[in-house]
PDB file of C-alpha atoms in Angstrom:
ATOM      1  CA  UNK A 855     -12.572  29.445  14.508  1.00 60.00           C
ATOM      2  CA  UNK A 856     -12.351  29.675  10.710  1.00 67.00           C
ATOM      3  CA  UNK A 857      -8.693  30.735  10.863  1.00 84.00           C
ATOM      4  CA  UNK A 858      -7.860  27.809  13.147  1.00 83.00           C
ATOM      5  CA  UNK A 859      -9.566  25.387  10.730  1.00 81.00           C
ATOM      6  CA  UNK A 860      -7.630  26.945   7.835  1.00 85.00           C
ATOM      7  CA  UNK A 861      -4.338  26.572   9.721  1.00 86.00           C
ATOM      8  CA  UNK A 862      -5.162  22.971  10.576  1.00 87.00           C
ATOM      9  CA  UNK A 863      -6.012  22.207   6.936  1.00 88.00           C
ATOM     10  CA  UNK A 864      -2.814  23.903   5.730  1.00 90.00           C
ATOM     11  CA  UNK A 865      -0.707  21.923   8.218  1.00 93.00           C
ATOM     12  CA  UNK A 866      -2.357  18.643   7.216  1.00 94.00           C
ATOM     13  CA  UNK A 867      -1.798  19.469   3.547  1.00 95.00           C
ATOM     14  CA  UNK A 868       1.891  20.220   4.197  1.00 95.00           C
ATOM     15  CA  UNK A 869       2.329  16.948   6.115  1.00 97.00           C
ATOM     16  CA  UNK A 870       0.686  14.926   3.353  1.00 97.00           C
ATOM     17  CA  UNK A 871       2.693  16.633   0.606  1.00 97.00           C
ATOM     18  CA  UNK A 872       5.978  15.964   2.407  1.00 97.00           C
ATOM     19  CA  UNK A 873       4.994  12.398   3.284  1.00 97.00           C
ATOM     20  CA  UNK A 874       3.840  11.679  -0.265  1.00 97.00           C
ATOM     21  CA  UNK A 875       7.177  12.779  -1.664  1.00 97.00           C
ATOM     22  CA  UNK A 876       9.168  10.847   0.952  1.00 97.00           C
ATOM     23  CA  UNK A 877       7.108   7.650   0.863  1.00 97.00           C
ATOM     24  CA  UNK A 878       7.154   7.747  -2.925  1.00 95.00           C
ATOM     25  CA  UNK A 879      10.870   8.310  -3.328  1.00 95.00           C
ATOM     26  CA  UNK A 880      12.387   6.308  -0.471  1.00 95.00           C
ATOM     27  CA  UNK A 881       9.558   4.042   0.686  1.00 95.00           C
ATOM     28  CA  UNK A 882       7.644   3.700   3.926  1.00 97.00           C
ATOM     29  CA  UNK A 883      10.305   1.832   5.905  1.00 97.00           C
ATOM     30  CA  UNK A 884      13.059   4.339   5.154  1.00 97.00           C
ATOM     31  CA  UNK A 885      10.932   7.394   5.967  1.00 97.00           C
ATOM     32  CA  UNK A 886      10.890   8.802   9.499  1.00 97.00           C
ATOM     33  CA  UNK A 887       8.429  11.108  11.197  1.00 97.00           C
ATOM     34  CA  UNK A 888      11.334  13.531  11.696  1.00 96.00           C
ATOM     35  CA  UNK A 889      11.812  13.712   7.914  1.00 97.00           C
ATOM     36  CA  UNK A 890       8.091  14.233   7.361  1.00 97.00           C
ATOM     37  CA  UNK A 891       8.065  17.074   9.911  1.00 96.00           C
ATOM     38  CA  UNK A 892      11.152  18.646   8.363  1.00 96.00           C
ATOM     39  CA  UNK A 893       9.674  18.343   4.866  1.00 96.00           C
ATOM     40  CA  UNK A 894       6.443  19.952   6.046  1.00 95.00           C
ATOM     41  CA  UNK A 895       8.331  22.733   7.822  1.00 95.00           C
ATOM     42  CA  UNK A 896       6.775  21.968  11.203  1.00 94.00           C
ATOM     43  CA  UNK A 897       7.738  20.382  14.515  1.00 92.00           C
ATOM     44  CA  UNK A 898       7.487  16.616  14.867  1.00 93.00           C
ATOM     45  CA  UNK A 899       4.935  17.093  17.638  1.00 92.00           C
ATOM     46  CA  UNK A 900       2.657  18.851  15.147  1.00 92.00           C
ATOM     47  CA  UNK A 901       2.779  15.799  12.882  1.00 94.00           C
ATOM     48  CA  UNK A 902       1.773  13.615  15.824  1.00 94.00           C
ATOM     49  CA  UNK A 903      -1.000  16.074  16.683  1.00 92.00           C
ATOM     50  CA  UNK A 904      -2.570  15.407  13.261  1.00 94.00           C
ATOM     51  CA  UNK A 905      -1.570  11.751  12.822  1.00 95.00           C
ATOM     52  CA  UNK A 906      -0.973   9.395  15.733  1.00 96.00           C
ATOM     53  CA  UNK A 907       1.379   7.080  13.820  1.00 96.00           C
ATOM     54  CA  UNK A 908       3.475   6.905  10.670  1.00 97.00           C
ATOM     55  CA  UNK A 909       1.016   4.253   9.430  1.00 97.00           C
ATOM     56  CA  UNK A 910      -1.841   6.771   9.816  1.00 97.00           C
ATOM     57  CA  UNK A 911       0.112   9.274   7.707  1.00 98.00           C
ATOM     58  CA  UNK A 912       0.726   6.580   5.125  1.00 98.00           C
ATOM     59  CA  UNK A 913      -2.958   5.620   4.979  1.00 97.00           C
ATOM     60  CA  UNK A 914      -3.915   9.248   4.342  1.00 98.00           C
ATOM     61  CA  UNK A 915      -1.259   9.496   1.610  1.00 98.00           C
ATOM     62  CA  UNK A 916      -2.390   6.199   0.081  1.00 97.00           C
ATOM     63  CA  UNK A 917      -5.965   7.480  -0.042  1.00 96.00           C
ATOM     64  CA  UNK A 918      -4.828  10.745  -1.645  1.00 96.00           C
ATOM     65  CA  UNK A 919      -2.665   9.005  -4.263  1.00 96.00           C
ATOM     66  CA  UNK A 920      -5.512   6.576  -5.009  1.00 94.00           C
ATOM     67  CA  UNK A 921      -7.932   9.487  -5.500  1.00 94.00           C
ATOM     68  CA  UNK A 922      -5.508  11.264  -7.827  1.00 94.00           C
ATOM     69  CA  UNK A 923      -4.911   8.073  -9.802  1.00 92.00           C
ATOM     70  CA  UNK A 924      -8.653   7.571 -10.321  1.00 92.00           C
ATOM     71  CA  UNK A 925      -8.987  11.153 -11.563  1.00 93.00           C
ATOM     72  CA  UNK A 926      -6.275  10.412 -14.155  1.00 91.00           C
ATOM     73  CA  UNK A 927      -7.953   7.128 -15.083  1.00 90.00           C
ATOM     74  CA  UNK A 928     -11.299   8.871 -15.524  1.00 90.00           C
ATOM     75  CA  UNK A 929      -9.686  11.308 -17.956  1.00 89.00           C
ATOM     76  CA  UNK A 930      -8.264   8.428 -19.994  1.00 86.00           C
ATOM     77  CA  UNK A 931     -11.483   6.399 -19.917  1.00 87.00           C
ATOM     78  CA  UNK A 932     -13.710   9.269 -21.077  1.00 87.00           C
ATOM     79  CA  UNK A 933     -12.027   9.224 -24.473  1.00 87.00           C
ATOM     80  CA  UNK A 934     -13.156   5.642 -25.217  1.00 89.00           C
ATOM     81  CA  UNK A 935     -16.049   4.548 -27.451  1.00 88.00           C
ATOM     82  CA  UNK A 936     -17.915   2.541 -24.799  1.00 92.00           C
ATOM     83  CA  UNK A 937     -17.744   1.457 -21.177  1.00 93.00           C
ATOM     84  CA  UNK A 938     -15.912  -1.823 -21.918  1.00 93.00           C
ATOM     85  CA  UNK A 939     -13.212   0.005 -23.853  1.00 92.00           C
ATOM     86  CA  UNK A 940     -13.091   2.521 -20.984  1.00 92.00           C
ATOM     87  CA  UNK A 941     -12.541  -0.325 -18.480  1.00 91.00           C
ATOM     88  CA  UNK A 942      -9.657  -1.618 -20.572  1.00 90.00           C
ATOM     89  CA  UNK A 943      -8.133   1.845 -21.042  1.00 90.00           C
ATOM     90  CA  UNK A 944      -8.535   2.602 -17.332  1.00 90.00           C
ATOM     91  CA  UNK A 945      -6.821  -0.629 -16.360  1.00 88.00           C
ATOM     92  CA  UNK A 946      -4.012   0.014 -18.840  1.00 86.00           C
ATOM     93  CA  UNK A 947      -3.564   3.476 -17.306  1.00 86.00           C
ATOM     94  CA  UNK A 948      -3.582   1.950 -13.798  1.00 86.00           C
ATOM     95  CA  UNK A 949      -0.764  -0.427 -14.698  1.00 83.00           C
ATOM     96  CA  UNK A 950       1.216   2.297 -16.499  1.00 82.00           C
ATOM     97  CA  UNK A 951       0.830   4.745 -13.603  1.00 83.00           C
ATOM     98  CA  UNK A 952       1.752   2.200 -10.944  1.00 80.00           C
ATOM     99  CA  UNK A 953       4.786   1.125 -12.957  1.00 75.00           C
ATOM    100  CA  UNK A 954       6.642   4.318 -12.213  1.00 73.00           C
ATOM    101  CA  UNK A 955       7.736   6.603  -9.468  1.00 77.00           C
ATOM    102  CA  UNK A 956       5.923   7.426  -6.310  1.00 88.00           C
ATOM    103  CA  UNK A 957       2.539   6.048  -7.393  1.00 88.00           C
ATOM    104  CA  UNK A 958       3.914   2.534  -7.803  1.00 84.00           C
ATOM    105  CA  UNK A 959       5.883   2.719  -4.570  1.00 89.00           C
ATOM    106  CA  UNK A 960       2.877   3.856  -2.563  1.00 93.00           C
ATOM    107  CA  UNK A 961       0.077   1.887  -4.234  1.00 90.00           C
ATOM    108  CA  UNK A 962       1.753  -1.411  -5.095  1.00 84.00           C
ATOM    109  CA  UNK A 963       4.970  -1.819  -3.158  1.00 85.00           C
ATOM    110  CA  UNK A 964       4.165  -0.352   0.244  1.00 92.00           C
ATOM    111  CA  UNK A 965       0.358  -0.210   0.209  1.00 91.00           C
ATOM    112  CA  UNK A 966      -0.452  -3.879   0.859  1.00 88.00           C
ATOM    113  CA  UNK A 967       2.482  -4.333   3.246  1.00 92.00           C
ATOM    114  CA  UNK A 968       1.767  -1.267   5.387  1.00 96.00           C
ATOM    115  CA  UNK A 969      -2.028  -1.310   5.336  1.00 96.00           C
ATOM    116  CA  UNK A 970      -2.591  -5.066   5.175  1.00 93.00           C
ATOM    117  CA  UNK A 971      -4.609  -6.647   2.394  1.00 86.00           C
ATOM    118  CA  UNK A 972      -8.004  -6.018   3.933  1.00 90.00           C
ATOM    119  CA  UNK A 973      -7.518  -2.284   4.483  1.00 94.00           C
ATOM    120  CA  UNK A 974      -5.711  -1.906   1.134  1.00 90.00           C
ATOM    121  CA  UNK A 975      -8.755  -3.410  -0.591  1.00 86.00           C
ATOM    122  CA  UNK A 976     -11.224  -1.318   1.433  1.00 91.00           C
ATOM    123  CA  UNK A 977      -9.537   1.885   0.338  1.00 93.00           C
ATOM    124  CA  UNK A 978      -9.147   0.647  -3.228  1.00 89.00           C
ATOM    125  CA  UNK A 979     -12.891  -0.163  -3.307  1.00 87.00           C
ATOM    126  CA  UNK A 980     -13.563   3.532  -2.681  1.00 91.00           C
ATOM    127  CA  UNK A 981     -11.467   4.440  -5.717  1.00 91.00           C
ATOM    128  CA  UNK A 982     -10.267   2.195  -8.568  1.00 86.00           C
ATOM    129  CA  UNK A 983     -11.903  -1.003  -7.346  1.00 85.00           C
ATOM    130  CA  UNK A 984     -15.262   0.680  -6.882  1.00 87.00           C
ATOM    131  CA  UNK A 985     -15.431   1.556 -10.553  1.00 87.00           C
ATOM    132  CA  UNK A 986     -15.635  -2.059 -11.732  1.00 90.00           C
ATOM    133  CA  UNK A 987     -19.197  -2.865 -10.532  1.00 92.00           C
ATOM    134  CA  UNK A 988     -20.503   0.460 -11.837  1.00 91.00           C
ATOM    135  CA  UNK A 989     -18.900  -0.056 -15.256  1.00 93.00           C
ATOM    136  CA  UNK A 990     -20.249  -3.592 -15.538  1.00 95.00           C
ATOM    137  CA  UNK A 991     -23.740  -2.419 -14.606  1.00 95.00           C
ATOM    138  CA  UNK A 992     -23.613   0.200 -17.360  1.00 94.00           C
ATOM    139  CA  UNK A 993     -22.259  -2.359 -19.842  1.00 95.00           C
ATOM    140  CA  UNK A 994     -25.198  -4.662 -19.073  1.00 96.00           C
ATOM    141  CA  UNK A 995     -27.712  -1.827 -19.313  1.00 96.00           C
ATOM    142  CA  UNK A 996     -26.294  -0.886 -22.720  1.00 94.00           C
ATOM    143  CA  UNK A 997     -26.390  -4.496 -23.929  1.00 95.00           C
ATOM    144  CA  UNK A 998     -22.607  -4.715 -24.322  1.00 95.00           C
ATOM    145  CA  UNK A 999     -22.394  -7.800 -22.117  1.00 96.00           C
ATOM    146  CA  UNK A1000     -24.999 -10.374 -21.110  1.00 95.00           C
ATOM    147  CA  UNK A1001     -27.029  -9.618 -18.001  1.00 95.00           C
ATOM    148  CA  UNK A1002     -25.760 -11.531 -15.005  1.00 95.00           C
ATOM    149  CA  UNK A1003     -25.082 -10.894 -11.319  1.00 96.00           C
ATOM    150  CA  UNK A1004     -22.707  -7.913 -11.218  1.00 95.00           C
ATOM    151  CA  UNK A1005     -21.003  -8.533  -7.871  1.00 92.00           C
ATOM    152  CA  UNK A1006     -19.408 -11.929  -8.682  1.00 94.00           C
ATOM    153  CA  UNK A1007     -18.251 -10.774 -12.116  1.00 95.00           C
ATOM    154  CA  UNK A1008     -16.835  -7.541 -10.683  1.00 93.00           C
ATOM    155  CA  UNK A1009     -14.983  -9.453  -7.948  1.00 90.00           C
ATOM    156  CA  UNK A1010     -13.519 -11.892 -10.462  1.00 92.00           C
ATOM    157  CA  UNK A1011     -12.296  -9.131 -12.770  1.00 92.00           C
ATOM    158  CA  UNK A1012     -11.035  -7.013  -9.893  1.00 88.00           C
ATOM    159  CA  UNK A1013      -9.343 -10.093  -8.442  1.00 86.00           C
ATOM    160  CA  UNK A1014      -7.550 -10.541 -11.759  1.00 88.00           C
ATOM    161  CA  UNK A1015      -6.399  -6.919 -11.729  1.00 85.00           C
ATOM    162  CA  UNK A1016      -5.340  -7.124  -8.071  1.00 80.00           C
ATOM    163  CA  UNK A1017      -3.384 -10.331  -8.629  1.00 82.00           C
ATOM    164  CA  UNK A1018      -1.738  -8.771 -11.670  1.00 83.00           C
ATOM    165  CA  UNK A1019      -0.848  -5.673  -9.638  1.00 77.00           C
ATOM    166  CA  UNK A1020       0.777  -7.847  -6.970  1.00 73.00           C
ATOM    167  CA  UNK A1021       2.696  -9.777  -9.621  1.00 78.00           C
ATOM    168  CA  UNK A1022       3.856  -6.511 -11.201  1.00 75.00           C
ATOM    169  CA  UNK A1023       4.999  -5.117  -7.860  1.00 69.00           C
ATOM    170  CA  UNK A1024       7.343  -8.057  -7.442  1.00 70.00           C
ATOM    171  CA  UNK A1025       8.940  -7.704 -10.865  1.00 73.00           C
ATOM    172  CA  UNK A1026      11.989  -5.625 -11.725  1.00 73.00           C
ATOM    173  CA  UNK A1027      10.317  -4.407 -14.942  1.00 76.00           C
ATOM    174  CA  UNK A1028       6.941  -3.240 -13.627  1.00 72.00           C
ATOM    175  CA  UNK A1029       6.169  -1.385 -16.857  1.00 72.00           C
ATOM    176  CA  UNK A1030       6.741  -4.430 -19.058  1.00 80.00           C
ATOM    177  CA  UNK A1031       4.777  -6.697 -16.731  1.00 79.00           C
ATOM    178  CA  UNK A1032       1.973  -4.146 -16.519  1.00 78.00           C
ATOM    179  CA  UNK A1033       1.693  -3.978 -20.301  1.00 82.00           C
ATOM    180  CA  UNK A1034       1.453  -7.790 -20.477  1.00 87.00           C
ATOM    181  CA  UNK A1035      -1.249  -7.924 -17.832  1.00 86.00           C
ATOM    182  CA  UNK A1036      -3.156  -5.035 -19.418  1.00 85.00           C
ATOM    183  CA  UNK A1037      -3.268  -6.955 -22.724  1.00 89.00           C
ATOM    184  CA  UNK A1038      -4.499 -10.067 -20.920  1.00 92.00           C
ATOM    185  CA  UNK A1039      -7.174  -8.030 -19.116  1.00 91.00           C
ATOM    186  CA  UNK A1040      -8.327  -6.614 -22.453  1.00 91.00           C
ATOM    187  CA  UNK A1041      -8.774 -10.181 -23.732  1.00 93.00           C
ATOM    188  CA  UNK A1042     -10.876 -11.058 -20.669  1.00 92.00           C
ATOM    189  CA  UNK A1043     -13.118  -8.016 -21.025  1.00 92.00           C
ATOM    190  CA  UNK A1044     -13.532  -8.347 -24.795  1.00 92.00           C
ATOM    191  CA  UNK A1045     -14.534 -12.000 -24.360  1.00 94.00           C
ATOM    192  CA  UNK A1046     -17.550 -10.737 -22.360  1.00 94.00           C
ATOM    193  CA  UNK A1047     -18.725  -8.507 -25.201  1.00 93.00           C
ATOM    194  CA  UNK A1048     -21.972  -9.598 -26.842  1.00 92.00           C
ATOM    195  CA  UNK A1049     -21.388 -10.186 -30.541  1.00 85.00           C
ATOM    196  CA  UNK A1050     -24.059  -8.791 -32.846  1.00 67.00           C
TER     197      UNK A1050
END
């Protein structure tokens, strides 16, 4: 039983690695299940055994890329002096990471279109989007921002980041747009800071 579970896990990992590369380099629409199977070194039927549709493969890849992105963001944020600076640095890293290569293609360009806004946001709330309420709670506990209901403030800030991400995805120069939006987000967050 253990060997079968190991084989299943290895096959799933191979499918996701191949799909991640293909979705990231050529996009969801241009990628076929045949290419994913070939990239994973397995039969197409084996891909369908693990994932019923190409959209299901994409959702798993999106979740994986989102998890990896948050791990990178956490590394960047840990170096900051306080939680507000960490929020700003994390958001700057988010925009920089989604401005290039496969991360931007999967998270910003194809993510909302393939998953739909509701599912895209649900998955994001488990990763990047879920960090906002926690960071604001800590900022309030540390006296960095005034105490207030966390959920509305988190939704407003996350809405700003989401809208900026959508705007960036539609621009030819995602990196330049991301830098502009990251600066604007920093202004929003710093305006919340309690002045001594």
